[in-house]
Amino acid sequence: MNRAQRGKLALTAAALGASLLTAGCGYITPQQTSHQYSASDGIRADLGPLQLRNILIVSAGEDQPGRLIGAVYNSSSKDVKLTVNGAKGSQTEVPVKANSYTLLNEDSDEAILSTTGGKPGSLVDVKISENGTNVSNTVKVPVLDATLAEYKDYVPTPSSSATSSSSASPSAGSSASTGSSASSSASAGAGSSATATPSATATATSR
């Protein structure tokens, strides 16, 4: 074997060694793309024909309303409704069209739980069910707040509760007026007082 042949043999051996080394690294180290994982902060879950992806709850606090965000895919040929039950009887529903998906991040598809049930940074138990094949499951969903800027616009505000409270105030005022009117009527006679009192009570109850 002359010098040139020995040189070719050395280069071939080096190239073969490099290829084996590269292949060995690929064999020992698992490829990230071969594993399924949640690319965001949310969780993934499969429920009958529905696939839930990057699901999480955004809220300002444990006893505050929480908004469910993420995506729900429907692989079936009929419309399916996802029902989410959270803490203290809170519930929200997500309709998903056949062979389509619903993005909960959009303004038109807000899914709000009246009570989060967990502090931001915690995991809360949430029961999910669907009416396509009537499958249900309980999953742990992370709760996040506006600490991360990308979730700031999704934090629900207690505006609806405030509106309800403000609308209830005039009712209380009118009940008070009714009560005062009843008192005035009561001064006219004992019989009128007996009639006015149940009326005022019924009014307060209906309010």
XYZ file of N, CA, C and O in Angstrom:
828
model
N 0.857 -1.187 0.000
C 0.000 0.000 0.000
C 0.893 1.237 0.000
O 1.746 1.402 0.856
N 0.724 2.098 -1.006
C 1.561 3.291 -1.092
C 1.016 4.394 -0.205
O -0.019 4.260 0.445
N 1.678 5.509 -0.219
C 1.347 6.627 0.656
C -0.026 7.213 0.327
O -0.801 7.585 1.207
N -0.334 7.292 -0.978
C -1.616 7.858 -1.404
C -2.766 6.984 -0.947
O -3.806 7.469 -0.497
N -2.601 5.657 -1.053
C -3.656 4.752 -0.625
C -3.886 4.819 0.881
O -5.015 4.746 1.351
N -2.770 4.932 1.616
C -2.900 5.050 3.070
C -3.633 6.334 3.446
O -4.418 6.382 4.390
N -3.393 7.414 2.698
C -4.077 8.684 2.962
C -5.554 8.572 2.715
O -6.376 9.068 3.501
N -5.960 7.897 1.612
C -7.381 7.724 1.318
C -8.067 6.881 2.387
O -9.193 7.149 2.801
N -7.367 5.845 2.836
C -7.919 4.976 3.865
C -8.131 5.734 5.167
O -9.136 5.555 5.856
N -7.197 6.613 5.505
C -7.311 7.401 6.728
C -8.491 8.364 6.646
O -9.264 8.530 7.604
N -8.708 9.002 5.490
C -9.817 9.935 5.321
C -11.155 9.201 5.374
O -12.131 9.671 5.972
N -11.196 8.014 4.765
C -12.426 7.220 4.788
C -12.775 6.796 6.200
O -13.934 6.858 6.625
N -11.765 6.380 6.965
C -11.990 5.969 8.347
C -12.460 7.137 9.189
O -13.362 7.004 10.047
N -11.889 8.315 8.944
C -12.276 9.501 9.705
C -13.717 9.888 9.396
O -14.504 10.224 10.295
N -14.073 9.826 8.102
C -15.441 10.177 7.719
C -16.438 9.186 8.303
O -17.511 9.565 8.794
N -16.089 7.890 8.274
C -16.961 6.877 8.837
C -17.126 7.057 10.339
O -18.216 6.940 10.889
N -16.026 7.389 11.027
C -16.089 7.615 12.466
C -16.953 8.799 12.815
O -17.732 8.778 13.771
N -16.852 9.863 12.020
C -17.666 11.061 12.271
C -19.149 10.767 12.079
O -20.000 11.216 12.860
N -19.461 9.996 11.022
C -20.873 9.682 10.776
C -21.447 8.798 11.874
O -22.585 8.966 12.300
N -20.645 7.852 12.360
C -21.105 6.995 13.446
C -21.289 7.777 14.736
O -22.230 7.535 15.499
N -20.403 8.740 14.972
C -20.495 9.566 16.166
C -21.760 10.408 16.132
O -22.490 10.526 17.115
N -22.057 10.996 14.962
C -23.269 11.806 14.807
C -24.518 10.965 14.980
O -25.468 11.345 15.663
N -24.502 9.778 14.356
C -25.653 8.891 14.474
C -25.828 8.423 15.906
O -26.945 8.299 16.407
N -24.718 8.207 16.593
C -24.793 7.768 17.981
C -25.399 8.817 18.876
O -26.216 8.519 19.743
N -25.047 10.080 18.637
C -25.618 11.171 19.430
C -27.117 11.268 19.202
O -27.894 11.477 20.121
N -27.520 11.099 17.928
C -28.933 11.153 17.628
C -29.686 9.991 18.226
O -30.850 10.098 18.576
N -29.028 8.867 18.341
C -29.680 7.688 18.894
C -29.837 7.811 20.399
O -30.870 7.466 20.964
N -28.778 8.324 21.064
C -28.802 8.425 22.517
C -29.718 9.551 22.971
O -30.503 9.411 23.906
N -29.631 10.707 22.291
C -30.430 11.872 22.676
C -31.751 11.848 21.933
O -31.771 11.907 20.710
N -32.894 11.756 22.620
C -34.193 11.708 21.933
C -34.495 13.026 21.248
O -34.189 14.094 21.765
N -35.093 12.957 20.072
C -35.445 14.157 19.344
C -36.677 14.794 19.972
O -37.657 14.119 20.252
N -36.611 16.120 20.166
C -37.708 16.818 20.823
C -38.993 16.735 20.014
O -40.088 16.689 20.553
N -38.845 16.703 18.670
C -40.030 16.692 17.819
C -40.758 15.361 17.846
O -41.876 15.260 17.350
N -40.154 14.331 18.407
C -40.802 13.025 18.457
C -41.696 12.883 19.679
O -42.360 11.874 19.854
N -41.719 13.894 20.553
C -42.536 13.862 21.765
C -43.630 14.916 21.678
O -43.394 16.026 21.210
N -44.832 14.592 22.157
C -45.918 15.559 22.206
C -45.861 16.309 23.528
O -45.740 15.704 24.586
N -45.956 17.613 23.454
C -45.899 18.425 24.663
C -46.632 19.735 24.411
O -46.879 20.116 23.274
N -47.016 20.414 25.493
C -47.697 21.700 25.373
C -46.663 22.791 25.155
O -45.783 23.002 25.988
N -46.785 23.465 24.029
C -45.797 24.491 23.686
C -46.016 25.781 24.450
O -45.166 26.647 24.470
N -47.162 25.937 25.086
C -47.463 27.157 25.832
C -47.495 26.849 27.319
O -46.993 25.833 27.774
N -48.137 27.756 28.100
C -48.220 27.558 29.544
C -49.403 26.689 29.936
O -49.533 26.310 31.090
N -50.290 26.406 28.980
C -51.483 25.635 29.274
C -51.278 24.139 29.159
O -50.177 23.654 28.885
N -52.378 23.405 29.358
C -52.320 21.950 29.315
C -53.037 21.455 28.057
O -53.764 22.195 27.400
N -52.824 20.178 27.734
C -53.513 19.549 26.623
C -54.290 18.362 27.157
O -53.874 17.696 28.110
N -55.437 18.110 26.554
C -56.266 16.974 26.961
C -57.131 16.558 25.792
O -57.555 17.396 24.986
N -57.392 15.259 25.691
C -58.276 14.717 24.663
C -59.534 14.213 25.345
O -59.476 13.494 26.349
N -60.673 14.567 24.785
C -61.952 14.225 25.398
C -62.933 13.851 24.294
O -63.513 14.721 23.648
N -63.135 12.550 24.086
C -64.002 12.119 23.002
C -63.491 12.655 21.677
O -62.317 12.494 21.347
N -64.336 13.342 20.911
C -63.895 13.901 19.633
C -63.182 15.246 19.774
O -62.764 15.828 18.780
N -63.052 15.735 21.004
C -62.457 17.054 21.227
C -61.005 16.949 21.649
O -60.628 16.079 22.428
N -60.198 17.850 21.115
C -58.807 17.984 21.540
C -58.616 19.385 22.106
O -58.800 20.374 21.394
N -58.261 19.447 23.393
C -58.034 20.728 24.064
C -56.543 21.011 24.064
O -55.747 20.163 24.459
N -56.159 22.194 23.632
C -54.748 22.535 23.519
C -54.452 23.878 24.188
O -55.185 24.853 23.993
N -53.369 23.878 24.968
C -52.889 25.096 25.645
C -53.987 25.742 26.494
O -54.167 26.964 26.506
N -54.707 24.930 27.237
C -55.805 25.412 28.055
C -55.293 25.915 29.399
O -54.540 25.226 30.090
N -55.687 27.114 29.773
C -55.339 27.684 31.071
C -56.400 28.695 31.477
O -57.273 29.045 30.684
N -56.334 29.111 32.726
C -57.279 30.092 33.263
C -56.527 31.367 33.625
O -55.489 31.306 34.292
N -57.039 32.493 33.185
C -56.438 33.785 33.513
C -57.350 34.505 34.497
O -58.544 34.671 34.241
N -56.794 34.906 35.636
C -57.611 35.529 36.677
C -56.764 36.463 37.520
O -55.538 36.344 37.586
N -57.446 37.396 38.201
C -56.750 38.337 39.085
C -56.565 37.777 40.487
O -55.770 38.303 41.263
N -57.281 36.714 40.827
C -57.152 36.180 42.186
C -57.991 34.928 42.381
O -58.763 34.514 41.512
N -57.840 34.329 43.547
C -58.477 33.048 43.857
C -59.998 33.117 43.823
O -60.654 32.205 43.306
N -60.575 34.173 44.364
C -62.029 34.300 44.418
C -62.568 35.214 43.329
O -63.708 35.674 43.407
N -61.753 35.467 42.312
C -62.158 36.341 41.216
C -62.593 35.510 40.001
O -62.287 34.320 39.914
N -63.319 36.130 39.082
C -63.674 35.407 37.850
C -62.417 35.008 37.075
O -61.390 35.692 37.143
N -62.507 33.918 36.351
C -61.384 33.453 35.556
C -61.809 33.165 34.127
O -62.886 32.615 33.890
N -60.977 33.560 33.179
C -61.284 33.316 31.769
C -60.474 32.129 31.256
O -59.264 32.056 31.437
N -61.183 31.205 30.630
C -60.546 30.038 30.030
C -60.049 30.436 28.644
O -60.806 30.977 27.832
N -58.768 30.200 28.376
C -58.238 30.488 27.039
C -57.510 29.259 26.514
O -57.148 28.356 27.264
N -57.310 29.239 25.208
C -56.700 28.096 24.539
C -57.481 27.788 23.271
O -58.165 28.652 22.709
N -57.401 26.538 22.809
C -58.101 26.127 21.595
C -58.753 24.775 21.805
O -58.229 23.924 22.517
N -59.924 24.608 21.195
C -60.652 23.337 21.269
C -60.963 22.898 19.843
O -61.620 23.621 19.090
N -60.477 21.707 19.465
C -60.681 21.160 18.130
C -61.719 20.043 18.169
O -61.727 19.230 19.088
N -62.565 20.000 17.164
C -63.612 18.975 17.056
C -63.351 18.144 15.802
O -63.465 18.635 14.679
N -63.021 16.873 15.989
C -62.699 15.995 14.858
C -63.914 15.222 14.355
O -63.782 14.418 13.431
N -65.079 15.447 14.944
C -66.263 14.694 14.546
C -67.046 15.440 13.461
O -66.787 16.609 13.175
N -68.027 14.746 12.899
C -68.830 15.311 11.810
C -70.084 16.021 12.320
O -70.969 16.356 11.534
N -70.188 16.238 13.622
C -71.326 16.969 14.168
C -70.850 17.962 15.219
O -69.774 17.808 15.809
N -71.662 18.977 15.458
C -71.317 19.998 16.445
C -71.280 19.372 17.836
O -72.102 18.514 18.176
N -70.305 19.816 18.635
C -70.134 19.292 19.985
C -69.992 20.458 20.954
O -69.383 21.483 20.636
N -70.569 20.305 22.138
C -70.461 21.343 23.166
C -69.589 20.856 24.309
O -69.828 19.792 24.878
N -68.574 21.639 24.630
C -67.697 21.358 25.768
C -68.223 22.105 26.984
O -68.483 23.307 26.929
N -68.382 21.399 28.092
C -68.821 22.017 29.344
C -67.680 21.941 30.349
O -67.100 20.876 30.561
N -67.377 23.066 30.961
C -66.285 23.156 31.931
C -66.865 23.558 33.278
O -67.503 24.612 33.395
N -66.677 22.711 34.280
C -67.153 22.985 35.634
C -65.962 23.244 36.555
O -65.081 22.384 36.691
N -65.959 24.420 37.180
C -64.866 24.792 38.062
C -65.271 24.792 39.517
O -66.169 24.052 39.931
N -64.629 25.636 40.296
C -64.855 25.689 41.743
C -66.180 26.356 42.079
O -66.672 27.225 41.351
N -66.755 25.913 43.190
C -67.967 26.526 43.760
C -69.121 26.635 42.764
O -69.852 27.628 42.727
N -69.278 25.610 41.946
C -70.395 25.588 41.014
C -70.226 26.435 39.772
O -71.168 26.568 38.983
N -69.054 27.006 39.562
C -68.838 27.825 38.368
C -68.843 26.943 37.120
O -68.369 25.805 37.154
N -69.379 27.466 36.035
C -69.498 26.668 34.814
C -69.475 27.560 33.586
O -69.954 28.694 33.608
N -68.901 27.046 32.512
C -68.934 27.734 31.232
C -69.023 26.688 30.127
O -68.607 25.540 30.313
N -69.584 27.073 28.986
C -69.775 26.146 27.875
C -69.100 26.687 26.622
O -69.098 27.895 26.379
N -68.527 25.764 25.841
C -67.812 26.134 24.625
C -68.378 25.322 23.459
O -68.143 24.110 23.380
N -69.137 25.927 22.548
C -69.620 25.203 21.372
C -68.521 25.116 20.311
O -67.806 26.091 20.063
N -68.395 23.930 19.695
C -67.378 23.731 18.660
C -68.048 23.108 17.445
O -68.673 22.046 17.546
N -67.926 23.756 16.294
C -68.531 23.268 15.068
C -67.884 21.961 14.603
O -66.747 21.649 14.962
N -68.625 21.203 13.807
C -68.129 19.938 13.273
C -66.891 20.152 12.409
O -66.833 21.102 11.614
N -65.892 19.297 12.602
C -64.644 19.363 11.842
C -64.054 20.775 11.835
O -63.573 21.266 10.813
N -64.112 21.416 12.996
C -63.611 22.784 13.093
C -62.992 22.991 14.473
O -62.705 22.031 15.183
N -62.782 24.244 14.838
C -62.167 24.554 16.122
C -62.707 25.876 16.645
O -63.275 26.677 15.905
N -62.535 26.065 17.949
C -62.906 27.319 18.601
C -61.693 27.853 19.340
O -61.090 27.144 20.141
N -61.326 29.092 19.048
C -60.214 29.746 19.733
C -60.775 30.598 20.863
O -61.481 31.579 20.616
N -60.471 30.208 22.097
C -61.000 30.923 23.257
C -60.279 32.241 23.502
O -60.664 32.993 24.393
N -59.232 32.515 22.735
C -58.494 33.766 22.896
C -59.194 34.925 22.201
O -58.826 36.076 22.396
N -60.188 34.618 21.376
C -60.870 35.666 20.646
C -61.945 36.316 21.514
O -62.538 35.682 22.383
N -62.199 37.603 21.246
C -63.162 38.360 22.053
C -64.573 37.798 21.943
O -65.367 37.890 22.881
N -64.897 37.216 20.781
C -66.258 36.735 20.568
C -66.530 35.394 21.240
O -67.659 34.938 21.278
N -65.504 34.752 21.748
C -65.666 33.427 22.349
C -65.120 33.403 23.778
O -64.302 32.557 24.130
N -65.584 34.334 24.602
C -65.119 34.373 25.980
C -65.801 33.291 26.808
O -67.025 33.180 26.808
N -64.998 32.495 27.491
C -65.515 31.451 28.377
C -65.099 31.824 29.794
O -63.924 31.711 30.154
N -66.060 32.285 30.590
C -65.766 32.828 31.910
C -66.289 31.910 33.009
O -67.444 31.486 32.985
N -65.417 31.596 33.972
C -65.821 30.909 35.197
C -66.008 31.976 36.270
O -65.146 32.831 36.448
N -67.123 31.924 36.976
C -67.427 32.969 37.958
C -66.428 32.999 39.107
O -66.185 34.038 39.709
N -65.822 31.854 39.418
C -64.828 31.768 40.484
C -63.670 30.894 40.022
O -63.888 29.784 39.537
N -62.452 31.402 40.175
C -61.283 30.657 39.732
C -61.026 29.429 40.609
O -60.774 28.343 40.116
N -61.065 29.633 41.927
C -60.841 28.516 42.842
C -59.385 28.250 43.161
O -59.065 27.302 43.880
N -58.491 29.082 42.663
C -57.073 28.907 42.957
C -56.299 30.181 42.712
O -56.668 30.990 41.856
N -55.235 30.369 43.472
C -54.409 31.563 43.306
C -53.601 31.459 42.015
O -53.278 30.367 41.565
N -53.267 32.605 41.408
C -52.394 32.582 40.230
C -51.082 31.857 40.538
O -50.466 32.093 41.565
N -50.709 30.957 39.667
C -49.518 30.139 39.875
C -49.840 28.740 40.360
O -48.959 27.891 40.430
N -51.109 28.490 40.670
C -51.522 27.182 41.172
C -52.215 26.385 40.077
O -52.493 26.880 38.985
N -52.503 25.120 40.392
C -53.280 24.249 39.512
C -54.622 23.976 40.172
O -54.676 23.688 41.364
N -55.695 24.069 39.406
C -57.026 23.822 39.961
C -57.670 22.655 39.224
O -57.433 22.438 38.034
N -58.476 21.902 39.950
C -59.198 20.786 39.355
C -60.410 21.318 38.603
O -61.228 22.056 39.155
N -60.524 20.918 37.351
C -61.632 21.349 36.510
C -62.228 20.112 35.839
O -61.502 19.297 35.270
N -63.536 19.975 35.932
C -64.213 18.858 35.269
C -64.642 19.291 33.877
O -65.299 20.314 33.707
N -64.258 18.499 32.873
C -64.623 18.799 31.498
C -65.479 17.655 30.957
O -65.237 16.492 31.262
N -66.482 17.989 30.174
C -67.345 16.974 29.582
C -67.808 17.453 28.215
O -67.815 18.658 27.929
N -68.193 16.504 27.359
C -68.676 16.856 26.030
C -69.923 16.035 25.717
O -70.089 14.924 26.216
N -70.814 16.604 24.914
C -72.090 15.944 24.638
C -72.106 15.174 23.332
O -73.155 14.730 22.888
N -70.910 15.000 22.729
C -70.841 14.224 21.496
C -70.894 12.734 21.760
O -71.714 12.006 21.205
N -70.022 12.286 22.663
C -69.991 10.873 23.066
C -70.182 10.735 24.571
O -69.981 9.663 25.128
N -70.526 11.854 25.218
C -70.795 11.887 26.670
C -69.610 11.399 27.498
O -69.757 10.610 28.423
N -68.432 11.871 27.156
C -67.222 11.554 27.910
C -66.910 12.720 28.840
O -67.098 13.889 28.472
N -66.442 12.421 30.039
C -66.055 13.460 30.993
C -64.744 13.077 31.657
O -64.366 11.905 31.683
N -64.079 14.072 32.188
C -62.796 13.841 32.846
C -62.497 15.033 33.747
O -63.068 16.110 33.603
N -61.597 14.826 34.687
C -61.136 15.914 35.556
C -59.663 16.162 35.293
O -58.856 15.229 35.337
N -59.330 17.402 34.993
C -57.951 17.765 34.676
C -57.497 18.907 35.577
O -58.326 19.633 36.137
N -56.207 19.039 35.723
C -55.628 20.148 36.486
C -55.199 21.235 35.509
O -54.389 20.998 34.616
N -55.762 22.419 35.709
C -55.519 23.536 34.799
C -54.762 24.635 35.536
O -55.130 25.000 36.662
N -53.705 25.177 34.940
C -52.960 26.253 35.601
C -53.722 27.567 35.598
O -54.473 27.865 34.671
N -53.512 28.333 36.673
C -54.108 29.664 36.800
C -52.988 30.702 36.701
O -51.997 30.622 37.432
N -53.134 31.657 35.807
C -52.135 32.711 35.619
C -52.813 34.073 35.720
O -54.028 34.186 35.550
N -52.010 35.091 35.991
C -52.550 36.450 36.068
C -51.842 37.340 35.054
O -51.263 36.849 34.088
N -51.887 38.644 35.284
C -51.320 39.597 34.327
C -49.829 39.831 34.531
O -49.278 40.769 33.960
N -49.179 38.973 35.340
C -47.732 39.120 35.517
C -47.034 39.009 34.172
O -46.085 39.745 33.879
N -47.484 38.069 33.344
C -46.976 37.955 31.978
C -47.817 38.856 31.076
O -49.048 38.760 31.065
N -47.142 39.718 30.333
C -47.832 40.740 29.542
C -48.810 40.150 28.536
O -49.848 40.748 28.248
N -48.504 38.958 28.004
C -49.371 38.391 26.977
C -50.743 37.978 27.493
O -51.667 37.743 26.727
N -50.888 37.894 28.832
C -52.176 37.509 29.400
C -52.940 38.700 29.996
O -54.044 38.523 30.506
N -52.379 39.868 29.902
C -52.976 41.043 30.531
C -54.376 41.325 30.006
O -55.287 41.648 30.774
N -54.562 41.204 28.702
C -55.855 41.545 28.099
C -56.923 40.483 28.350
O -58.095 40.701 28.021
N -56.533 39.344 28.921
C -57.497 38.265 29.130
C -58.020 38.198 30.562
O -58.890 37.390 30.860
N -57.491 39.040 31.448
C -57.955 39.017 32.836
C -59.366 39.596 32.892
O -59.581 40.754 32.538
N -60.369 38.794 33.298
C -61.736 39.321 33.361
C -61.898 40.308 34.507
O -61.280 40.154 35.568
N -62.712 41.307 34.281
C -62.976 42.311 35.318
C -64.339 42.044 35.933
O -65.252 41.550 35.247
N -64.513 42.383 37.208
C -65.810 42.160 37.864
C -66.823 43.223 37.499
O -67.610 43.665 38.320
N -66.809 43.692 36.237
C -67.716 44.762 35.807
C -69.165 44.312 35.858
O -70.057 45.075 36.208
N -69.398 43.046 35.483
C -70.774 42.547 35.495
C -71.321 42.521 36.921
O -72.476 42.855 37.159
N -70.461 42.127 37.877
C -70.897 42.115 39.273
C -71.189 43.521 39.762
O -72.150 43.769 40.482
N -70.333 44.467 39.339
C -70.528 45.855 39.748
C -71.825 46.402 39.166
O -72.574 47.127 39.810
N -72.105 46.012 37.893
C -73.328 46.470 37.255
C -74.547 45.930 37.988
O -75.535 46.631 38.208
N -74.467 44.650 38.372
C -75.575 44.049 39.102
C -75.794 44.750 40.434
O -76.930 45.008 40.833
N -74.691 45.093 41.104
C -74.804 45.768 42.393
C -75.418 47.143 42.235
O -76.273 47.558 43.017
N -74.979 47.885 41.200
C -75.490 49.229 41.010
C -76.960 49.202 40.618
O -77.728 50.065 41.009
N -77.346 48.179 39.813
C -78.744 48.109 39.419
C -79.612 47.677 40.585
O -80.801 47.960 40.629
N -78.986 46.974 41.535
C -79.751 46.529 42.693
C -80.006 47.669 43.665
O -80.976 47.655 44.407
N -79.143 48.677 43.654
C -79.289 49.789 44.589
C -80.582 50.553 44.395
O -81.302 50.825 45.349
N -80.950 50.924 43.134
C -82.223 51.614 42.959
C -83.394 50.764 43.419
O -84.380 51.276 43.925
N -83.287 49.449 43.223
C -84.361 48.566 43.667
C -84.521 48.645 45.171
O -85.628 48.660 45.696
N -83.367 48.703 45.861
C -83.424 48.825 47.313
C -84.068 50.136 47.704
O -84.852 50.233 48.647
N -83.748 51.205 46.917
C -84.321 52.505 47.196
C -85.822 52.493 46.995
O -86.586 53.060 47.777
N -86.238 51.835 45.880
C -87.672 51.788 45.624
C -88.371 50.962 46.673
O -89.506 51.250 47.053
N -87.685 49.905 47.182
C -88.276 49.111 48.249
C -88.443 49.946 49.504
O -89.420 49.827 50.233
N -87.418 50.813 49.739
C -87.490 51.678 50.907
C -88.661 52.644 50.768
O -89.378 52.935 51.716
N -88.849 53.152 49.502
C -89.969 54.061 49.266
C -91.272 53.343 49.496
O -92.218 53.890 50.079
N -91.318 52.095 49.024
C -92.527 51.310 49.232
C -92.778 51.119 50.709
O -93.909 51.180 51.195
N -91.635 50.866 51.435
C -91.749 50.680 52.877
C -92.278 51.928 53.554
O -93.117 51.862 54.452
N -91.786 53.120 53.108
C -92.232 54.360 53.718
C -93.687 54.622 53.376
O -94.460 55.124 54.183
N -94.072 54.260 52.109
C -95.459 54.432 51.718
C -96.344 53.531 52.551
O -97.445 53.908 52.967
N -95.824 52.309 52.784
C -96.581 51.370 53.607
C -96.736 51.905 55.020
O -97.772 51.734 55.644
N -95.660 52.550 55.519
C -95.733 53.124 56.858
C -96.777 54.225 56.919
O -97.523 54.378 57.896
N -96.819 55.046 55.820
C -97.798 56.125 55.775
C -99.200 55.557 55.768
O -100.108 56.052 56.423
N -99.345 54.469 54.968
C -100.666 53.842 54.913
C -101.025 53.242 56.257
O -102.184 53.215 56.652
N -99.970 52.749 56.953
C -100.205 52.115 58.243
C -100.746 53.114 59.250
O -101.531 52.758 60.131
N -100.320 54.374 59.149
C -100.787 55.378 60.094
C -102.265 55.689 59.881
O -102.931 56.220 60.755
N -102.765 55.351 58.693
C -104.169 55.615 58.419
C -105.064 54.633 59.137
O -106.198 54.942 59.480
N -104.552 53.409 59.380
C -105.399 52.439 60.068
C -104.702 51.121 60.222
O -103.818 50.799 59.442
N -105.047 50.329 61.204
C -104.407 49.049 61.462
C -104.687 48.077 60.341
O -103.851 47.273 59.973
N -105.887 48.123 59.747
C -106.232 47.202 58.665
C -105.369 47.447 57.455
O -104.895 46.533 56.805
N -105.141 48.729 57.106
C -104.280 49.054 55.978
C -102.873 48.603 56.234
O -102.172 48.165 55.342
N -102.414 48.706 57.474
C -101.053 48.279 57.812
C -100.888 46.801 57.588
O -99.879 46.335 57.071
N -101.881 46.019 57.947
C -101.794 44.569 57.781
C -101.747 44.210 56.312
O -101.100 43.243 55.914
N -102.437 45.000 55.467
C -102.430 44.727 54.038
C -101.131 45.177 53.399
O -100.575 44.524 52.515
N -100.592 46.304 53.845
C -99.403 46.877 53.215
C -98.166 46.086 53.535
O -97.259 45.996 52.722
N -98.059 45.523 54.703
C -96.830 44.837 55.107
C -96.504 43.640 54.225
O -95.398 43.510 53.726
N -97.451 42.705 53.952
C -97.130 41.601 53.043
C -96.789 42.082 51.652
O -95.958 41.510 50.975
N -97.429 43.166 51.200
C -97.162 43.701 49.866
C -95.736 44.187 49.782
O -95.018 43.932 48.826
N -95.276 44.901 50.815
C -93.912 45.409 50.825
C -92.929 44.255 50.868
O -91.872 44.274 50.226
N -93.263 43.237 51.646
C -92.369 42.071 51.744
C -92.265 41.352 50.420
O -91.181 40.944 49.987
N -93.390 41.197 49.725
C -93.390 40.537 48.410
C -92.589 41.331 47.419
O -91.853 40.782 46.597
N -92.717 42.676 47.502
C -91.947 43.520 46.596
C -90.472 43.361 46.828
O -89.675 43.222 45.899
N -90.059 43.352 48.096
C -88.644 43.199 48.430
C -88.129 41.856 47.986
O -87.014 41.709 47.502
N -88.997 40.812 48.151
C -88.572 39.465 47.771
C -88.410 39.364 46.263
O -87.451 38.783 45.759
N -89.364 39.954 45.519
C -89.265 39.880 44.063
C -88.091 40.638 43.554
O -87.472 40.301 42.568
N -87.714 41.718 44.252
C -86.512 42.444 43.867
C -85.292 41.610 44.091
O -84.302 41.753 43.472
